[in-house]
Tab-separated table of C-alpha atoms and ligand atoms in Angstrom:
chain	number	residue	atom	x	y	z
A	274	MET	CA	0.041	0.043	-0.335
A	275	PRO	CA	1.422	3.997	-0.829
A	276	ARG	CA	2.105	6.121	2.304
A	277	PRO	CA	-1.711	7.236	2.822
A	278	ILE	CA	-1.805	10.290	2.576
A	279	GLU	CA	-3.053	12.358	-0.732
A	280	ALA	CA	-4.396	15.446	-2.212
A	281	LEU	CA	-8.173	15.926	-3.772
A	282	VAL	CA	-9.493	18.991	-6.109
A	283	HIS	CA	-13.225	19.484	-5.654
A	284	VAL	CA	-14.188	20.643	-8.898
A	285	ASP	CA	-18.164	20.606	-7.843
A	286	ALA	CA	-16.034	23.662	-5.021
A	287	LEU	CA	-14.016	25.832	-7.705
A	288	ALA	CA	-17.595	26.036	-10.358
A	289	HIS	CA	-19.081	27.197	-6.945
A	290	ASN	CA	-16.596	29.162	-5.573
A	291	LEU	CA	-16.148	31.006	-8.764
A	292	ALA	CA	-19.947	31.300	-8.954
A	293	ARG	CA	-20.129	33.931	-5.882
A	294	ALA	CA	-17.635	35.790	-8.080
A	295	ARG	CA	-19.918	36.621	-10.182
A	296	ALA	CA	-22.486	37.284	-7.694
A	297	ALA	CA	-20.548	39.598	-6.312
A	298	ALA	CA	-19.310	41.671	-9.233
A	299	PRO	CA	-22.258	40.624	-11.209
A	300	ASP	CA	-21.255	42.773	-14.480
A	301	ALA	CA	-18.082	41.849	-14.859
A	302	ARG	CA	-16.490	39.625	-17.081
A	303	LEU	CA	-14.289	37.066	-15.069
A	304	TRP	CA	-10.407	36.058	-14.665
A	305	ALA	CA	-9.847	32.780	-13.180
A	306	VAL	CA	-6.809	33.704	-12.209
A	307	VAL	CA	-4.667	30.170	-12.504
A	308	LYS	CA	-0.722	31.576	-11.380
A	309	ALA	CA	1.181	28.710	-9.917
A	310	ASN	CA	-0.037	25.907	-11.459
A	311	ALA	CA	-3.587	26.986	-10.385
A	312	TYR	CA	-2.560	27.633	-6.727
A	313	GLY	CA	-1.469	24.331	-6.382
A	314	HIS	CA	-4.305	22.304	-7.467
A	315	GLY	CA	-3.090	21.971	-10.511
A	316	ILE	CA	-3.879	23.529	-13.886
A	317	ALA	CA	-5.626	20.668	-16.064
A	318	ARG	CA	-7.669	19.902	-12.674
A	319	ALA	CA	-8.631	23.432	-11.997
A	320	TYR	CA	-9.436	23.663	-14.952
A	321	GLU	CA	-12.268	20.941	-15.192
A	322	GLY	CA	-14.130	23.701	-12.167
A	323	LEU	CA	-12.926	27.015	-13.963
A	324	ARG	CA	-13.974	26.819	-17.437
A	325	GLY	CA	-16.941	28.598	-17.289
A	326	ALA	CA	-14.760	32.123	-16.367
A	327	ASP	CA	-14.795	34.639	-19.398
A	328	GLY	CA	-10.592	34.452	-18.732
A	329	PHE	CA	-7.473	32.581	-17.442
A	330	ALA	CA	-4.928	34.914	-15.919
A	331	LEU	CA	-1.220	33.816	-15.507
A	332	LEU	CA	2.413	34.230	-15.596
A	333	ASP	CA	3.932	31.287	-17.176
A	334	LEU	CA	4.442	30.859	-20.973
A	335	ALA	CA	4.337	27.058	-20.089
A	336	GLU	CA	1.290	27.794	-18.072
A	337	ALA	CA	-0.074	29.667	-20.925
A	338	GLU	CA	0.963	27.027	-23.525
A	339	ARG	CA	-0.780	24.130	-21.360
A	340	ILE	CA	-4.114	26.200	-20.968
A	341	ARG	CA	-4.490	26.246	-24.788
A	342	GLU	CA	-3.641	22.158	-24.554
A	343	LEU	CA	-6.666	22.169	-22.741
A	344	GLY	CA	-8.207	23.441	-25.341
A	345	TRP	CA	-9.527	27.031	-24.388
A	346	ARG	CA	-9.734	29.240	-27.164
A	347	GLY	CA	-11.180	32.604	-25.096
A	348	PRO	CA	-8.657	34.724	-23.604
A	349	VAL	CA	-5.910	34.562	-21.845
A	350	LEU	CA	-3.492	36.985	-20.076
A	351	LEU	CA	0.280	36.815	-18.615
A	352	LEU	CA	-0.084	38.946	-15.900
A	353	GLU	CA	3.822	39.915	-15.859
A	354	GLY	CA	3.753	40.405	-19.630
A	355	CYS	CA	6.412	39.294	-21.838
A	356	PHE	CA	10.319	38.416	-19.807
A	357	GLU	CA	12.384	38.350	-22.880
A	358	PRO	CA	11.575	39.838	-26.513
A	359	ARG	CA	10.603	36.341	-28.051
A	360	ASP	CA	8.455	35.629	-25.659
A	361	LEU	CA	6.141	37.731	-28.045
A	362	GLU	CA	5.871	35.319	-30.824
A	363	LEU	CA	4.596	33.291	-28.611
A	364	CYS	CA	1.880	35.559	-27.970
A	365	SER	CA	0.911	35.805	-31.244
A	366	ARG	CA	1.341	32.180	-31.526
A	367	LEU	CA	-1.106	31.669	-28.795
A	368	ASP	CA	-3.067	34.874	-28.829
A	369	LEU	CA	-1.985	35.633	-25.745
A	370	TRP	CA	-3.019	39.217	-24.252
A	371	HIS	CA	-0.240	40.512	-22.036
A	372	VAL	CA	0.172	43.053	-19.605
A	373	VAL	CA	2.644	46.021	-20.253
A	374	HIS	CA	4.181	47.016	-16.768
A	375	CYS	CA	7.657	48.961	-17.780
A	376	ALA	CA	9.312	50.424	-20.892
A	377	GLU	CA	11.539	47.903	-22.570
A	378	GLN	CA	8.455	45.788	-22.850
A	379	ILE	CA	6.890	48.794	-25.083
A	380	ASP	CA	10.724	48.967	-26.453
A	381	TRP	CA	9.957	44.983	-27.241
A	382	LEU	CA	6.623	45.665	-28.779
A	383	ALA	CA	7.705	48.831	-31.262
A	384	ALA	CA	10.851	46.184	-32.881
A	385	HIS	CA	8.522	43.040	-33.150
A	386	LYS	CA	7.660	41.742	-36.650
A	387	THR	CA	3.961	40.456	-36.411
A	388	GLU	CA	1.124	40.195	-38.671
A	389	ARG	CA	-1.585	40.586	-36.126
A	390	PRO	CA	-1.397	43.209	-33.705
A	391	GLN	CA	-1.895	42.673	-30.045
A	392	ARG	CA	-4.039	43.162	-27.405
A	393	VAL	CA	-2.663	44.614	-23.831
A	394	PHE	CA	-3.052	45.818	-20.656
A	395	LEU	CA	-1.018	49.373	-19.411
A	396	LYS	CA	-0.722	48.695	-15.794
A	397	MET	CA	-0.903	51.517	-13.473
A	398	ASN	CA	1.793	51.623	-10.300
A	399	SER	CA	-0.705	53.226	-8.266
A	400	GLY	CA	0.618	52.728	-5.051
A	401	MET	CA	1.449	48.965	-4.605
A	402	ASN	CA	5.031	49.589	-5.524
A	403	ARG	CA	5.664	46.605	-7.697
A	404	LEU	CA	4.819	46.542	-11.143
A	405	GLY	CA	3.598	49.488	-13.370
A	406	PHE	CA	4.236	52.772	-14.451
A	407	VAL	CA	3.852	55.717	-11.916
A	408	PRO	CA	1.059	57.722	-12.408
A	409	GLY	CA	2.862	60.803	-14.261
A	410	ALA	CA	4.590	58.071	-17.000
A	411	PHE	CA	1.417	56.458	-17.582
A	412	ARG	CA	-0.214	58.701	-20.143
A	413	ALA	CA	3.168	58.696	-22.322
A	414	ALA	CA	3.330	55.159	-21.946
A	415	TYR	CA	-0.470	54.662	-23.168
A	416	ALA	CA	0.315	57.229	-25.940
A	417	ARG	CA	3.466	55.469	-27.311
A	418	LEU	CA	1.755	51.892	-27.575
A	419	ALA	CA	-1.216	53.822	-29.044
A	420	ALA	CA	1.083	54.886	-31.850
A	421	LEU	CA	2.435	51.108	-32.204
A	422	PRO	CA	0.804	48.897	-35.313
A	423	GLN	CA	2.105	46.527	-32.992
A	424	VAL	CA	-0.501	46.967	-30.695
A	425	ASP	CA	-4.066	46.323	-31.403
A	426	GLU	CA	-6.593	47.296	-28.262
A	427	ILE	CA	-5.142	49.214	-24.621
A	428	SER	CA	-6.587	47.929	-21.338
A	429	LEU	CA	-5.775	49.771	-18.759
A	430	MET	CA	-4.866	47.559	-14.812
A	431	THR	CA	-3.781	48.077	-11.633
A	432	HIS	CA	-3.463	46.109	-8.379
A	433	PHE	CA	-4.853	46.735	-5.127
A	434	SER	CA	-2.288	46.488	-2.363
A	435	ASP	CA	-4.843	46.326	0.985
A	436	ALA	CA	-7.851	45.550	-0.320
A	437	ASP	CA	-8.055	43.089	2.465
A	438	GLY	CA	-7.287	44.918	5.068
A	439	ALA	CA	-8.321	48.229	6.984
A	440	ARG	CA	-6.443	50.209	4.428
A	441	GLY	CA	-8.449	50.135	1.839
A	442	ILE	CA	-8.793	50.693	-1.963
A	443	ALA	CA	-9.803	54.127	-1.906
A	444	HIS	CA	-6.117	56.122	-2.714
A	445	GLN	CA	-5.342	53.456	-5.268
A	446	LEU	CA	-8.612	53.786	-6.770
A	447	ALA	CA	-8.336	58.408	-6.592
A	448	ALA	CA	-5.016	57.508	-8.040
A	449	PHE	CA	-5.785	55.487	-10.941
A	450	GLU	CA	-8.799	57.541	-12.148
A	451	ALA	CA	-7.034	60.991	-11.859
A	452	THR	CA	-4.824	59.913	-14.604
A	453	ALA	CA	-6.732	57.263	-16.292
A	454	ALA	CA	-10.725	58.735	-16.242
A	455	ASP	CA	-10.356	59.931	-19.772
A	456	LEU	CA	-8.186	57.184	-21.536
A	457	PRO	CA	-10.046	54.937	-23.698
A	458	GLY	CA	-10.133	51.073	-23.253
A	459	GLU	CA	-11.380	48.364	-20.519
A	460	ARG	CA	-10.660	48.067	-17.393
A	461	SER	CA	-9.395	45.483	-14.665
A	462	LEU	CA	-9.013	46.871	-11.293
A	463	ALA	CA	-10.076	43.843	-8.584
A	464	ASN	CA	-8.547	40.980	-6.980
A	465	SER	CA	-10.515	38.323	-4.782
A	466	ALA	CA	-10.173	40.945	-2.073
A	467	ALA	CA	-11.427	43.293	-3.864
A	468	ILE	CA	-14.624	41.773	-5.338
A	469	LEU	CA	-15.420	40.412	-1.962
A	470	ARG	CA	-15.359	43.052	0.091
A	471	HIS	CA	-15.887	46.129	-2.416
A	472	GLY	CA	-17.098	44.430	-5.531
A	473	LEU	CA	-20.511	46.097	-5.832
A	474	ARG	CA	-18.999	49.244	-6.171
A	475	THR	CA	-19.150	50.969	-9.560
A	476	GLU	CA	-15.483	51.823	-9.670
A	477	VAL	CA	-14.166	48.155	-9.141
A	478	ARG	CA	-17.065	46.230	-10.948
A	479	ASN	CA	-15.586	47.288	-14.502
A	480	ASP	CA	-14.748	45.525	-17.465
A	481	TRP	CA	-12.502	42.405	-15.770
A	482	VAL	CA	-11.951	41.007	-12.324
A	483	ARG	CA	-9.465	38.689	-11.365
A	484	ALA	CA	-10.743	35.769	-9.204
A	485	GLY	CA	-7.603	34.263	-7.492
A	486	ILE	CA	-7.769	32.649	-4.008
A	487	LEU	CA	-11.292	33.368	-3.474
A	488	ALA	CA	-12.077	30.204	-6.719
A	489	TYR	CA	-9.704	27.930	-4.271
A	490	GLY	CA	-12.115	28.565	-0.964
A	491	SER	CA	-9.630	30.374	1.228
A	492	ALA	CA	-11.080	33.715	2.174
A	493	PRO	CA	-8.929	36.567	1.281
A	494	ASP	CA	-9.127	38.539	4.549
A	495	PHE	CA	-9.003	35.875	6.947
A	496	PRO	CA	-8.880	35.984	9.664
A	497	ALA	CA	-11.808	39.573	9.554
A	498	HIS	CA	-13.969	37.338	7.563
A	499	ASP	CA	-13.977	33.427	6.807
A	500	ILE	CA	-15.262	31.639	3.768
A	501	ARG	CA	-18.236	30.356	5.720
A	502	HIS	CA	-18.829	34.334	5.810
A	503	TRP	CA	-18.060	34.143	2.202
A	504	GLY	CA	-20.132	31.238	0.934
A	505	LEU	CA	-17.148	29.721	-0.230
A	506	GLU	CA	-16.231	26.415	-0.761
A	507	PRO	CA	-12.606	24.329	0.229
A	508	ALA	CA	-11.306	23.266	-3.232
A	509	MET	CA	-8.330	20.876	-2.001
A	510	THR	CA	-8.215	18.385	0.699
A	511	LEU	CA	-5.062	16.862	2.180
A	512	ARG	CA	-6.111	13.958	4.144
A	513	SER	CA	-4.156	10.893	5.321
A	514	ARG	CA	-4.474	8.194	8.105
A	515	LEU	CA	-2.817	7.072	11.668
A	516	ILE	CA	-0.185	5.173	11.317
A	517	ALA	CA	0.398	4.468	14.814
A	518	THR	CA	-0.738	5.128	18.464
A	519	GLN	CA	0.792	6.581	21.690
A	520	GLN	CA	-0.818	6.524	25.111
A	521	LEU	CA	1.125	9.048	27.128
A	522	GLN	CA	1.625	8.983	30.909
A	523	PRO	CA	1.769	12.199	32.904
A	524	GLY	CA	5.494	13.971	32.197
A	525	ASP	CA	5.813	12.442	28.481
A	526	THR	CA	7.122	14.673	26.008
A	527	VAL	CA	6.247	14.524	21.970
A	528	GLY	CA	8.573	14.748	19.014
A	529	TYR	CA	11.218	16.768	18.481
A	530	GLY	CA	12.813	18.658	21.140
A	531	SER	CA	10.142	17.698	23.232
A	532	THR	CA	7.963	21.053	22.760
A	533	TYR	CA	5.184	19.707	23.854
A	534	ARG	CA	4.723	17.623	27.755
A	535	ALA	CA	1.298	15.508	28.668
A	536	GLU	CA	0.259	16.996	31.817
A	537	GLN	CA	-2.079	14.323	31.957
A	538	ALA	CA	-2.590	10.628	30.773
A	539	MET	CA	-3.790	11.149	27.166
A	540	ARG	CA	-3.769	8.946	23.590
A	541	ILE	CA	-2.088	10.554	20.923
A	542	GLY	CA	-2.287	9.113	17.109
A	543	ILE	CA	1.160	9.684	14.476
A	544	VAL	CA	0.007	11.075	11.196
A	545	ALA	CA	1.788	10.054	7.884
A	546	CYS	CA	1.848	13.645	7.229
A	547	GLY	CA	4.873	16.170	7.869
A	548	TYR	CA	7.258	18.987	6.557
A	549	ALA	CA	8.032	17.550	3.323
A	550	ASP	CA	4.452	17.143	2.571
A	551	GLY	CA	4.041	20.310	2.536
A	552	TYR	CA	2.617	20.769	5.683
A	553	PRO	CA	3.724	23.617	7.321
A	554	ARG	CA	6.584	23.244	10.355
A	555	HIS	CA	5.990	26.354	11.462
A	556	ALA	CA	2.524	24.703	13.256
A	557	GLY	CA	3.207	24.542	16.790
A	558	THR	CA	1.044	22.605	19.107
A	559	ASP	CA	-2.796	22.775	18.575
A	560	THR	CA	-3.151	23.236	14.847
A	561	PRO	CA	-6.569	22.120	14.031
A	562	VAL	CA	-6.895	18.670	12.365
A	563	LEU	CA	-9.838	15.876	11.761
A	564	VAL	CA	-9.545	12.771	12.642
A	565	ASP	CA	-12.483	10.899	11.295
A	566	GLY	CA	-13.943	14.005	11.115
A	567	VAL	CA	-14.073	15.514	14.659
A	568	ARG	CA	-11.811	18.762	15.545
A	569	THR	CA	-8.726	17.958	17.445
A	570	GLY	CA	-5.437	19.604	17.736
A	571	THR	CA	-1.709	18.878	16.550
A	572	VAL	CA	0.814	18.071	20.008
A	573	GLY	CA	4.482	18.770	19.609
A	574	ARG	CA	6.748	19.475	16.532
A	575	VAL	CA	5.948	18.644	13.062
A	576	SER	CA	8.477	16.817	11.846
A	577	MET	CA	9.921	15.537	8.080
A	578	ASP	CA	6.689	12.481	7.684
A	579	MET	CA	4.618	12.848	10.607
A	580	LEU	CA	2.981	14.619	13.032
A	581	ALA	CA	0.991	14.180	16.305
A	582	VAL	CA	-2.750	15.110	17.436
A	583	ASP	CA	-4.028	14.510	20.486
A	584	LEU	CA	-6.944	11.693	19.851
A	585	THR	CA	-8.636	12.613	23.314
A	586	PRO	CA	-11.932	13.927	21.674
A	587	VAL	CA	-11.564	10.359	19.203
A	588	PRO	CA	-11.541	7.572	21.979
A	589	ASP	CA	-12.309	5.130	19.214
A	590	ALA	CA	-9.188	6.365	16.585
A	591	GLY	CA	-6.749	3.755	15.584
A	592	ILE	CA	-4.566	3.037	12.984
A	593	GLY	CA	-6.364	3.940	9.747
A	594	SER	CA	-8.390	6.379	11.321
A	595	GLU	CA	-8.957	9.397	8.109
A	596	VAL	CA	-7.152	12.529	9.024
A	597	THR	CA	-8.127	15.619	7.496
A	598	LEU	CA	-5.327	18.170	7.568
A	599	TRP	CA	-7.393	20.791	5.583
A	600	GLY	CA	-10.646	20.505	2.972
A	601	ARG	CA	-13.574	18.192	3.478
A	602	GLY	CA	-13.533	15.661	6.270
A	603	PRO	CA	-15.915	12.412	6.681
A	604	GLY	CA	-19.598	13.115	7.182
A	605	GLY	CA	-19.552	16.219	5.780
A	606	SER	CA	-17.083	17.745	8.174
A	607	LEU	CA	-14.899	20.684	7.250
A	608	LEU	CA	-11.395	22.414	8.187
A	609	ALA	CA	-10.700	25.174	6.059
A	610	ILE	CA	-7.178	25.960	4.869
A	611	ASP	CA	-7.350	29.344	6.450
A	612	ASP	CA	-7.657	28.013	10.062
A	613	VAL	CA	-4.452	25.599	9.926
A	614	ALA	CA	-2.466	28.844	8.178
A	615	LEU	CA	-3.173	31.103	11.144
A	616	ALA	CA	-1.651	28.534	13.455
A	617	ALA	CA	1.271	28.642	11.375
A	618	GLY	CA	1.268	31.869	10.828
A	619	THR	CA	0.750	32.039	7.222
A	620	ILE	CA	-2.265	32.550	4.686
A	621	GLY	CA	-3.961	29.972	2.536
A	622	TYR	CA	-2.175	31.029	-0.740
A	623	GLU	CA	1.261	29.653	0.970
A	624	LEU	CA	-0.053	26.443	2.007
A	625	MET	CA	-1.850	25.218	-1.088
A	626	CYS	CA	0.787	26.228	-3.342
A	627	ALA	CA	3.429	24.426	-1.385
A	628	VAL	CA	2.024	20.803	-1.438
A	629	ALA	CA	4.902	18.950	-2.222
A	630	PRO	CA	5.185	16.702	-5.321
A	631	ARG	CA	5.914	13.813	-3.563
A	632	VAL	CA	1.991	14.054	-2.695
A	633	PRO	CA	0.118	12.387	-5.196
A	634	MET	CA	-3.024	14.565	-6.071
A	635	ARG	CA	-6.492	13.936	-7.924
A	636	VAL	CA	-9.471	15.832	-8.996
A	637	ALA	CA	-12.009	14.245	-6.102
A	638	ASP	CA	-14.671	11.510	-7.372
B	121	PLP	C1	-2.396	36.652	-8.461
B	121	PLP	C2	-2.615	38.085	-8.835
B	121	PLP	C3	-4.201	38.167	-8.833
B	121	PLP	C4	-4.946	37.213	-7.531
B	121	PLP	O1	-5.035	37.821	-6.418
B	121	PLP	P1	-5.968	36.727	-5.454
B	121	PLP	O2	-5.546	37.631	-4.253
B	121	PLP	O3	-5.654	35.454	-4.909
B	121	PLP	O4	-7.537	37.434	-5.995
B	121	PLP	C5	-5.087	39.354	-9.357
B	121	PLP	N1	-3.968	40.202	-10.135
B	121	PLP	C6	-2.945	39.568	-9.934
B	121	PLP	C7	-2.280	41.158	-10.803
B	121	PLP	C8	-2.301	39.328	-9.782
B	121	PLP	O5	-0.706	38.723	-9.797
């Protein structure tokens, strides 16, 4: 028997979550963001659940090729644009739309020999200070692009740094509007947090919204809100089984560094899942976990291939009992990836992207 760990992708949950994004921004067209191999779910597996989107947004040219191979004929957007001039040839061949965020990318376009003009998304750096033209340089970039025979339609784009938090999006929206209000072209501004928290504002709900994390069933503004609040469902389950149990006496310790010491007699289970599977090593004692669908917590340090769980609330559990690290458990039980991420000092994004290649992943039955 193979080691009893596996990851499941829930196609129905992906489709459900996408529908939530549509409901939150009803007039917009919807990019399904599938960068990072669909946030760790696998592009081909996720495609089945996300093909109701209006387009796919990603970073990697190989991922764009993959989407075309899967049969997608609609829009595909490269969120970081081209990395070198010859990428433009692939954009022509695969009909990819691409972000233009720096002057060099305009130079490459100007030198590109193409039969068909390309559609671009001109990105403004409205305050995130990652990619894009600052407001003072944006209109000149627009004018340069507009004059190029290599360029077809120009759309306008920016990215919010604080759509999930207290600072919000008003300052960036103001910068964007002050510079670009009268420029023609479709707009794309909102990520998941902006769709859910601000999607009904007319300035945000414009032409294209970009749904990433919400599609995969993690709340972009957790812990302020959880997936139940937003009506999202986990798109990934990581599950394993107990491969041993131990009976502890008061004073006994568990695992490397003896970081957990039993105060009273208790039973623990050993789970075939460790940090080499992508489970976060920073998850300390009491990170939530389900055993046979019952919520309990981890004890002691996560090691490379194993972790320990408290069996006090599940006295009948034994070798072979099902352990849900996150996602859907037996009997309709559920553990949000965000709960695990919080206990490990990280975010759902990182956990779902980090499931290790040694964990077999498949679409759930
Ligand atoms: C990753 C990304 C998104 C999606 O962000 P989520 O928070 O996952 O919705 C949207 N826009 C850009 C430019 C991105 O890089």
